[in-house]
C-alpha positions as semicolon CSV with decimal commas, in nm:
position;residue;x (nm);y (nm);z (nm)
1;M;-8,722;-2,907;8,334
2;S;-8,935;-2,605;8,485
3;I;-9,268;-2,514;8,418
4;I;-9,293;-2,158;8,215
5;Q;-9,608;-2,013;8,078
6;T;-9,679;-1,719;7,813
7;P;-10,006;-1,594;7,772
8;P;-10,134;-1,652;7,473
9;A;-10,274;-1,344;7,226
10;R;-10,625;-1,251;7,283
11;P;-10,846;-1,067;7,008
12;D;-10,925;-0,725;7,161
13;I;-11,279;-0,832;7,140
14;M;-11,195;-1,071;7,431
15;Q;-11,105;-0,801;7,669
16;D;-11,312;-0,541;7,546
17;L;-11,620;-0,795;7,665
18;A;-11,437;-0,884;7,991
19;Q;-11,429;-0,553;8,082
20;Q;-11,788;-0,491;8,018
21;A;-11,822;-0,783;8,260
22;L;-11,592;-0,686;8,537
23;E;-11,782;-0,330;8,539
24;S;-12,129;-0,535;8,551
25;V;-12,048;-0,716;8,822
26;R;-11,887;-0,418;9,031
27;S;-12,198;-0,240;9,004
28;G;-12,413;-0,536;9,111
29;I;-12,189;-0,583;9,402
30;E;-12,327;-0,272;9,613
31;P;-12,670;-0,440;9,790
32;V;-12,419;-0,686;9,898
33;L;-12,142;-0,487;10,036
34;K;-12,396;-0,287;10,201
35;I;-12,488;-0,586;10,396
36;I;-12,121;-0,687;10,476
37;E;-12,052;-0,313;10,595
38;N;-12,381;-0,307;10,831
39;S;-12,337;-0,632;10,993
40;P;-12,194;-0,766;11,291
41;A;-11,888;-0,877;11,340
42;G;-11,930;-1,292;11,219
43;A;-12,194;-1,245;11,054
44;V;-12,154;-1,334;10,659
45;P;-12,403;-1,286;10,363
46;G;-12,582;-1,625;10,265
47;F;-12,695;-1,658;9,876
48;K;-13,027;-1,662;9,744
49;Y;-13,098;-1,938;9,516
50;T;-13,397;-1,751;9,351
51;T;-13,242;-1,485;9,242
52;G;-12,817;-1,459;9,241
53;G;-12,849;-1,203;9,572
54;Y;-12,799;-1,243;9,897
55;R;-12,925;-1,217;10,247
56;A;-12,782;-1,102;10,598
57;C;-12,715;-1,411;10,817
58;D;-12,613;-1,379;11,193
59;A;-12,318;-1,646;11,160
60;Y;-12,119;-1,847;10,945
61;L;-12,251;-2,171;10,904
62;P;-11,992;-2,430;10,724
63;H;-12,091;-2,787;10,844
64;D;-12,412;-2,839;10,647
65;W;-12,541;-2,866;10,301
66;S;-12,908;-2,709;10,381
67;T;-12,745;-2,413;10,595
68;F;-12,422;-2,366;10,349
69;Q;-12,392;-1,954;10,261
70;W;-12,138;-1,974;9,979
71;V;-11,967;-1,731;10,113
72;G;-11,588;-1,797;9,977
73;F;-11,731;-1,766;9,601
74;L;-11,887;-1,409;9,702
75;T;-11,530;-1,366;9,878
76;G;-11,337;-1,431;9,585
77;R;-11,555;-1,252;9,344
78;L;-11,472;-0,943;9,569
79;W;-11,111;-0,987;9,604
80;L;-11,070;-1,014;9,182
81;V;-11,308;-0,702;9,185
82;A;-11,117;-0,477;9,420
83;D;-10,789;-0,601;9,262
84;H;-10,857;-0,529;8,898
85;F;-11,018;-0,206;9,002
86;D;-10,808;-0,126;9,275
87;D;-11,147;-0,047;9,473
88;D;-11,053;-0,033;9,850
89;R;-11,420;-0,057;9,963
90;I;-11,477;-0,420;9,814
91;R;-11,094;-0,491;9,956
92;A;-11,193;-0,459;10,269
93;A;-11,556;-0,592;10,254
94;A;-11,404;-0,905;10,137
95;R;-11,098;-0,914;10,401
96;K;-11,409;-0,883;10,625
97;L;-11,500;-1,221;10,517
98;A;-11,202;-1,381;10,461
99;E;-11,110;-1,313;10,834
100;V;-11,445;-1,488;10,921
101;V;-11,407;-1,786;10,726
102;A;-11,049;-1,818;10,863
103;D;-11,081;-1,796;11,219
104;S;-11,407;-2,057;11,228
105;L;-11,258;-2,289;11,038
106;S;-10,943;-2,258;11,206
107;K;-11,075;-2,370;11,515
108;E;-11,207;-2,698;11,381
109;P;-11,251;-2,866;11,041
110;P;-11,598;-2,827;10,875
111;R;-11,806;-3,109;10,849
112;F;-11,938;-3,018;10,470
113;S;-11,653;-3,044;10,254
114;A;-11,762;-2,753;10,049
115;A;-11,629;-2,556;10,246
116;G;-11,299;-2,582;10,127
117;S;-11,387;-2,375;9,841
118;D;-11,436;-2,092;10,129
119;L;-11,117;-2,100;10,250
120;F;-10,973;-2,100;9,940
121;Y;-11,157;-1,819;9,779
122;A;-11,187;-1,644;10,080
123;S;-10,904;-1,645;10,293
124;C;-10,547;-1,799;10,131
125;L;-10,678;-1,598;9,826
126;G;-10,672;-1,287;10,052
127;A;-10,381;-1,388;10,225
128;R;-10,207;-1,401;9,843
129;L;-10,324;-1,058;9,761
130;T;-10,290;-0,923;10,068
131;G;-9,971;-1,034;10,238
132;D;-10,148;-1,030;10,560
133;T;-9,958;-1,260;10,799
134;G;-10,203;-1,299;11,068
135;L;-10,463;-1,420;10,738
136;T;-10,206;-1,642;10,628
137;D;-10,117;-1,795;10,944
138;A;-10,502;-1,837;10,988
139;A;-10,568;-1,975;10,665
140;L;-10,253;-2,225;10,712
141;E;-10,410;-2,373;11,045
142;A;-10,740;-2,391;10,866
143;T;-10,634;-2,610;10,604
144;R;-10,437;-2,816;10,871
145;Q;-10,769;-2,886;11,031
146;Y;-10,929;-2,936;10,692
147;S;-10,630;-3,234;10,623
148;R;-10,855;-3,432;10,905
149;N;-11,139;-3,521;10,714
150;F;-10,913;-3,694;10,438
151;D;-10,994;-4,085;10,448
152;E;-10,697;-4,255;10,506
153;R;-10,799;-4,597;10,455
154;L;-10,920;-4,506;10,122
155;G;-10,662;-4,234;10,072
156;V;-10,988;-3,974;9,908
157;F;-11,197;-3,740;10,062
158;F;-11,532;-3,797;10,123
159;Q;-11,797;-3,572;9,973
160;V;-11,935;-3,518;10,357
161;L;-11,772;-3,720;10,670
162;G;-11,968;-4,058;10,733
163;V;-12,073;-4,113;10,383
164;N;-11,914;-4,368;10,170
165;R;-11,885;-4,175;9,806
166;A;-11,623;-3,976;9,663
167;V;-11,719;-3,725;9,441
168;I;-11,532;-3,511;9,180
169;D;-11,708;-3,222;9,262
170;T;-11,447;-3,237;9,580
171;G;-11,198;-3,136;9,311
172;L;-11,283;-2,755;9,371
173;N;-11,227;-2,830;9,784
174;L;-10,878;-2,896;9,792
175;L;-10,744;-2,596;9,665
176;P;-10,593;-2,464;9,993
177;F;-10,335;-2,773;9,986
178;Y;-10,189;-2,682;9,692
179;W;-10,186;-2,344;9,834
180;S;-9,971;-2,425;10,148
181;A;-9,774;-2,652;9,981
182;A;-9,472;-2,403;10,046
183;S;-9,517;-2,395;10,414
184;D;-9,601;-2,751;10,437
185;P;-9,533;-2,987;10,115
186;E;-9,764;-3,300;10,305
187;L;-10,021;-3,112;10,301
188;A;-10,026;-3,034;9,885
189;D;-9,958;-3,463;9,901
190;I;-10,295;-3,527;10,029
191;A;-10,455;-3,339;9,708
192;R;-10,225;-3,527;9,516
193;R;-10,308;-3,860;9,637
194;H;-10,691;-3,832;9,643
195;N;-10,694;-3,755;9,235
196;T;-10,437;-4,051;9,193
197;N;-10,664;-4,240;9,381
198;L;-11,005;-4,129;9,220
199;L;-10,850;-4,203;8,897
200;D;-10,722;-4,551;8,988
201;Y;-11,076;-4,605;9,116
202;G;-11,218;-4,509;8,770
203;I;-11,364;-4,179;8,829
204;V;-11,272;-4,110;8,454
205;R;-11,434;-4,344;8,177
206;D;-11,163;-4,440;7,888
207;D;-11,345;-4,217;7,640
208;G;-11,231;-3,909;7,874
209;S;-11,570;-3,847;8,022
210;A;-11,633;-3,855;8,392
211;Y;-11,878;-4,022;8,605
212;Q;-11,951;-3,817;8,924
213;A;-11,989;-4,019;9,184
214;I;-11,813;-4,367;9,349
215;E;-11,953;-4,542;9,586
216;F;-11,703;-4,788;9,846
217;D;-11,832;-5,097;9,994
218;L;-11,694;-4,978;10,320
219;E;-11,562;-5,309;10,433
220;T;-11,363;-5,425;10,150
221;G;-11,259;-5,047;10,045
222;Q;-11,374;-5,105;9,728
223;P;-11,589;-4,941;9,479
224;A;-11,948;-5,073;9,521
225;R;-12,073;-4,831;9,206
226;R;-11,990;-4,562;8,963
227;Y;-12,280;-4,315;8,929
228;S;-12,432;-3,967;8,883
229;M;-12,652;-3,783;9,154
230;Q;-12,715;-3,475;8,912
231;G;-12,718;-3,645;8,539
232;Y;-12,977;-3,812;8,354
233;S;-12,823;-4,186;8,411
234;D;-12,514;-4,338;8,545
235;S;-12,424;-4,420;8,200
236;T;-12,428;-4,046;8,042
237;T;-12,210;-3,749;8,135
238;W;-12,327;-3,481;8,377
239;S;-12,197;-3,154;8,217
240;R;-12,096;-2,990;8,535
241;G;-11,942;-3,324;8,638
242;Q;-11,700;-3,261;8,327
243;S;-11,608;-2,928;8,426
244;W;-11,538;-3,008;8,747
245;A;-11,302;-3,295;8,662
246;M;-11,115;-3,040;8,372
247;H;-11,094;-2,818;8,702
248;N;-10,987;-3,085;8,907
249;Y;-10,691;-3,260;8,675
250;V;-10,545;-2,911;8,570
251;N;-10,542;-2,784;8,913
252;V;-10,341;-3,087;9,051
253;Y;-10,145;-3,089;8,674
254;E;-10,031;-2,700;8,752
255;A;-9,953;-2,804;9,103
256;T;-9,731;-3,136;9,069
257;G;-9,656;-3,110;8,693
258;E;-9,707;-3,526;8,679
259;R;-9,752;-3,638;8,324
260;R;-10,041;-3,899;8,439
261;F;-10,238;-3,579;8,545
262;F;-10,140;-3,388;8,235
263;E;-10,290;-3,669;8,041
264;V;-10,628;-3,687;8,227
265;A;-10,645;-3,294;8,234
266;R;-10,637;-3,286;7,859
267;K;-10,843;-3,574;7,774
268;V;-11,123;-3,471;7,996
269;C;-11,122;-3,093;7,857
270;R;-11,124;-3,218;7,478
271;W;-11,399;-3,482;7,565
272;Y;-11,607;-3,141;7,656
273;V;-11,502;-2,919;7,375
274;D;-11,576;-3,218;7,139
275;H;-11,957;-3,236;7,313
276;L;-12,046;-2,867;7,325
277;P;-12,342;-2,771;7,133
278;A;-12,315;-2,490;6,825
279;D;-12,310;-2,251;7,089
280;S;-12,091;-2,341;7,332
281;V;-12,285;-2,380;7,628
282;P;-12,389;-2,742;7,717
283;F;-12,737;-2,871;7,855
284;Y;-12,695;-3,014;8,210
285;D;-12,654;-3,333;8,050
286;F;-12,478;-3,425;7,748
287;A;-12,697;-3,748;7,695
288;D;-13,059;-3,673;7,783
289;P;-13,260;-3,745;7,481
290;Q;-13,517;-3,456;7,584
291;A;-13,279;-3,236;7,462
292;P;-13,276;-2,933;7,352
293;A;-13,605;-2,874;7,595
294;V;-13,354;-2,949;7,894
295;P;-13,183;-2,669;8,147
296;R;-12,900;-2,530;8,017
297;D;-12,575;-2,510;8,272
298;S;-12,369;-2,197;8,200
299;C;-12,215;-2,303;8,520
300;S;-12,041;-2,571;8,398
301;A;-11,943;-2,371;8,082
302;T;-11,754;-2,059;8,267
303;I;-11,582;-2,378;8,507
304;A;-11,466;-2,527;8,201
305;A;-11,337;-2,180;8,023
306;N;-11,143;-2,108;8,293
307;A;-10,960;-2,452;8,273
308;L;-10,941;-2,451;7,939
309;L;-10,770;-2,086;7,944
310;R;-10,499;-2,243;8,175
311;L;-10,454;-2,566;7,964
312;A;-10,409;-2,345;7,681
313;R;-10,105;-2,153;7,892
314;L;-9,994;-2,460;8,052
315;D;-9,938;-2,641;7,734
316;E;-9,846;-2,502;7,400
317;E;-9,990;-2,779;7,195
318;S;-10,307;-2,754;7,386
319;T;-10,327;-2,366;7,303
320;G;-10,504;-2,330;6,958
321;W;-10,824;-2,579;7,035
322;A;-10,817;-2,483;7,384
323;G;-10,768;-2,153;7,367
324;T;-11,031;-2,131;7,024
325;A;-11,301;-2,353;7,255
326;A;-11,248;-2,117;7,545
327;D;-11,318;-1,760;7,379
328;A;-11,615;-1,867;7,177
329;I;-11,756;-1,999;7,541
330;T;-11,665;-1,717;7,756
331;R;-11,763;-1,524;7,439
332;E;-12,130;-1,651;7,456
333;L;-12,181;-1,620;7,842
334;F;-12,047;-1,272;7,852
335;T;-12,302;-1,189;7,556
336;N;-12,606;-1,354;7,638
337;Y;-12,588;-1,512;7,976
338;L;-12,457;-1,220;8,213
339;S;-12,692;-0,964;8,365
340;P;-12,669;-0,611;8,351
341;G;-12,543;-0,691;8,758
342;G;-12,335;-0,910;8,674
343;V;-12,558;-1,260;8,754
344;L;-12,435;-1,525;8,555
345;L;-12,793;-1,648;8,448
346;H;-12,920;-2,010;8,294
347;S;-12,746;-2,256;8,508
348;S;-12,893;-2,596;8,627
349;W;-12,879;-2,815;8,961
350;G;-12,986;-3,109;8,750
351;R;-13,177;-3,401;8,849
352;L;-13,083;-3,382;9,274
353;P;-13,150;-3,664;9,475
354;A;-13,455;-3,605;9,765
355;E;-13,219;-3,563;10,017
356;K;-13,047;-3,262;9,837
357;A;-13,361;-3,139;9,654
358;G;-13,497;-3,078;9,996
359;A;-13,251;-2,800;10,101
360;G;-13,497;-2,586;9,915
361;F;-13,301;-2,479;9,597
362;S;-13,411;-2,777;9,328
363;R;-13,586;-2,665;9,115
364;F;-13,536;-2,888;8,782
365;P;-13,601;-2,837;8,502
366;L;-13,582;-2,466;8,547
367;E;-13,255;-2,283;8,491
368;D;-13,128;-2,149;8,803
369;V;-12,912;-1,949;8,920
370;M;-12,527;-2,097;9,053
371;P;-12,303;-1,947;9,344
372;Y;-12,017;-2,137;9,162
373;G;-12,097;-1,982;8,805
374;N;-12,104;-1,633;8,998
375;Y;-11,764;-1,658;9,058
376;W;-11,618;-1,827;8,758
377;V;-11,750;-1,564;8,523
378;V;-11,558;-1,311;8,738
379;E;-11,235;-1,545;8,757
380;A;-11,267;-1,586;8,351
381;A;-11,253;-1,208;8,319
382;Y;-10,982;-1,187;8,536
383;R;-10,785;-1,385;8,354
384;Y;-10,864;-1,243;7,999
385;L;-10,762;-0,886;8,173
386;H;-10,430;-0,937;8,365
387;A;-10,163;-1,111;8,181
388;D;-10,019;-1,233;8,548
389;W;-10,208;-1,478;8,704
390;S;-9,997;-1,538;9,006
391;P;-10,291;-1,455;9,259
392;L;-10,483;-1,757;9,141
393;Q;-10,149;-1,977;9,129
394;L;-10,123;-2,336;9,201
395;A;-9,809;-2,445;9,123
396;P;-9,497;-2,351;9,413
397;T;-9,432;-2,016;9,378
398;T;-9,041;-2,165;9,324
399;P;-9,011;-2,323;8,982
400;L;-9,113;-2,687;8,972
401;H;-8,853;-2,864;8,914
402;V;-8,977;-3,170;8,683
403;N;-8,860;-3,501;8,593
404;A;-8,867;-3,779;8,305
405;E;-9,200;-3,911;8,423
406;T;-9,351;-3,537;8,417
407;A;-9,524;-3,383;8,103
408;P;-9,373;-3,223;7,818
409;S;-9,220;-2,810;7,850
410;A;-9,574;-2,634;7,990
411;R;-9,584;-2,315;8,027
412;T;-9,602;-2,073;8,413
413;A;-9,795;-1,763;8,480
414;A;-9,589;-1,442;8,320
415;S;-9,526;-1,178;8,594
């Protein structure tokens, strides 16, 4: 049995809105293109939390939360816009950043785990879109370096080296391992093991909602508590954490075809859809009793929409409800949350703890701009406008053969 996908039919209105969204993004890219083009070798733009724009930075700084520049999400945005419009100027800017990221991370593993998103969306995606062997080799070496961050004893990636917690957010940083599977299958197995172990440790509740974090007792190697760092309480569901769970388990199902991951992916996606408000954009937490007088999180919504679009293609039994929910979410975002310059507005960091709030970007309960959301709104538009999703594919490039323990036939990217 092989994974075969065929794209579901999409209403013309969604394609029209997606095209308008990408045109807005393209018009808003001009200032950051000038920063990239006028910067010396090794310099990168850094994300500005207050506006969603960028500032010039002298060097790439992937090792600490407080200085992290979110280069990967910007570069992924540039790659997809360049590919859609066949724009060589945007493509050249993306390549410049992709080479900085790959060169830096091929020398040493990042100490801050979010650099995994830099590696995939800048360098791995760029290598796939351009076929550049030098970039491919550097990205593969960087992925091998990054694998050193895996904790063999617990079988998980910690959020930051030296801490004792694993978070659902880490799923977004495992993408390079899936990308490198054809060249080094052991790397892909790291992501599979991480996701298997997080499930065994109880990151997903029985009803399909997800905790944000698991803290470990490092003496016993067992979970000490399951909790939320950014949601309303440990017993409620932080909306972006739930969208990370959707993203993560759709990813690992697409990459492996394993039934357990398929069932979890469908379960966490269904929970999210069943708990959305009428306008399809969640509050920062699904159970803060002060809603609606609390922030929305459009970032969570656009991550979730992409996961739902993919699930709708991978599993024909989910096509109806998942595709319908993705359309509703994305239409609301394209219509009411995207600025004329293509910045996704009205996200929230949630109730950040003091050590993260100290980095200078926590303004809870204000609605902010997210580096994640700015990327994923572009990916959603790209998926509506392109039947061929192979640039973003996580399954092996050759047909993935599955055994009796795998999920029912799921559907692969049409080319």
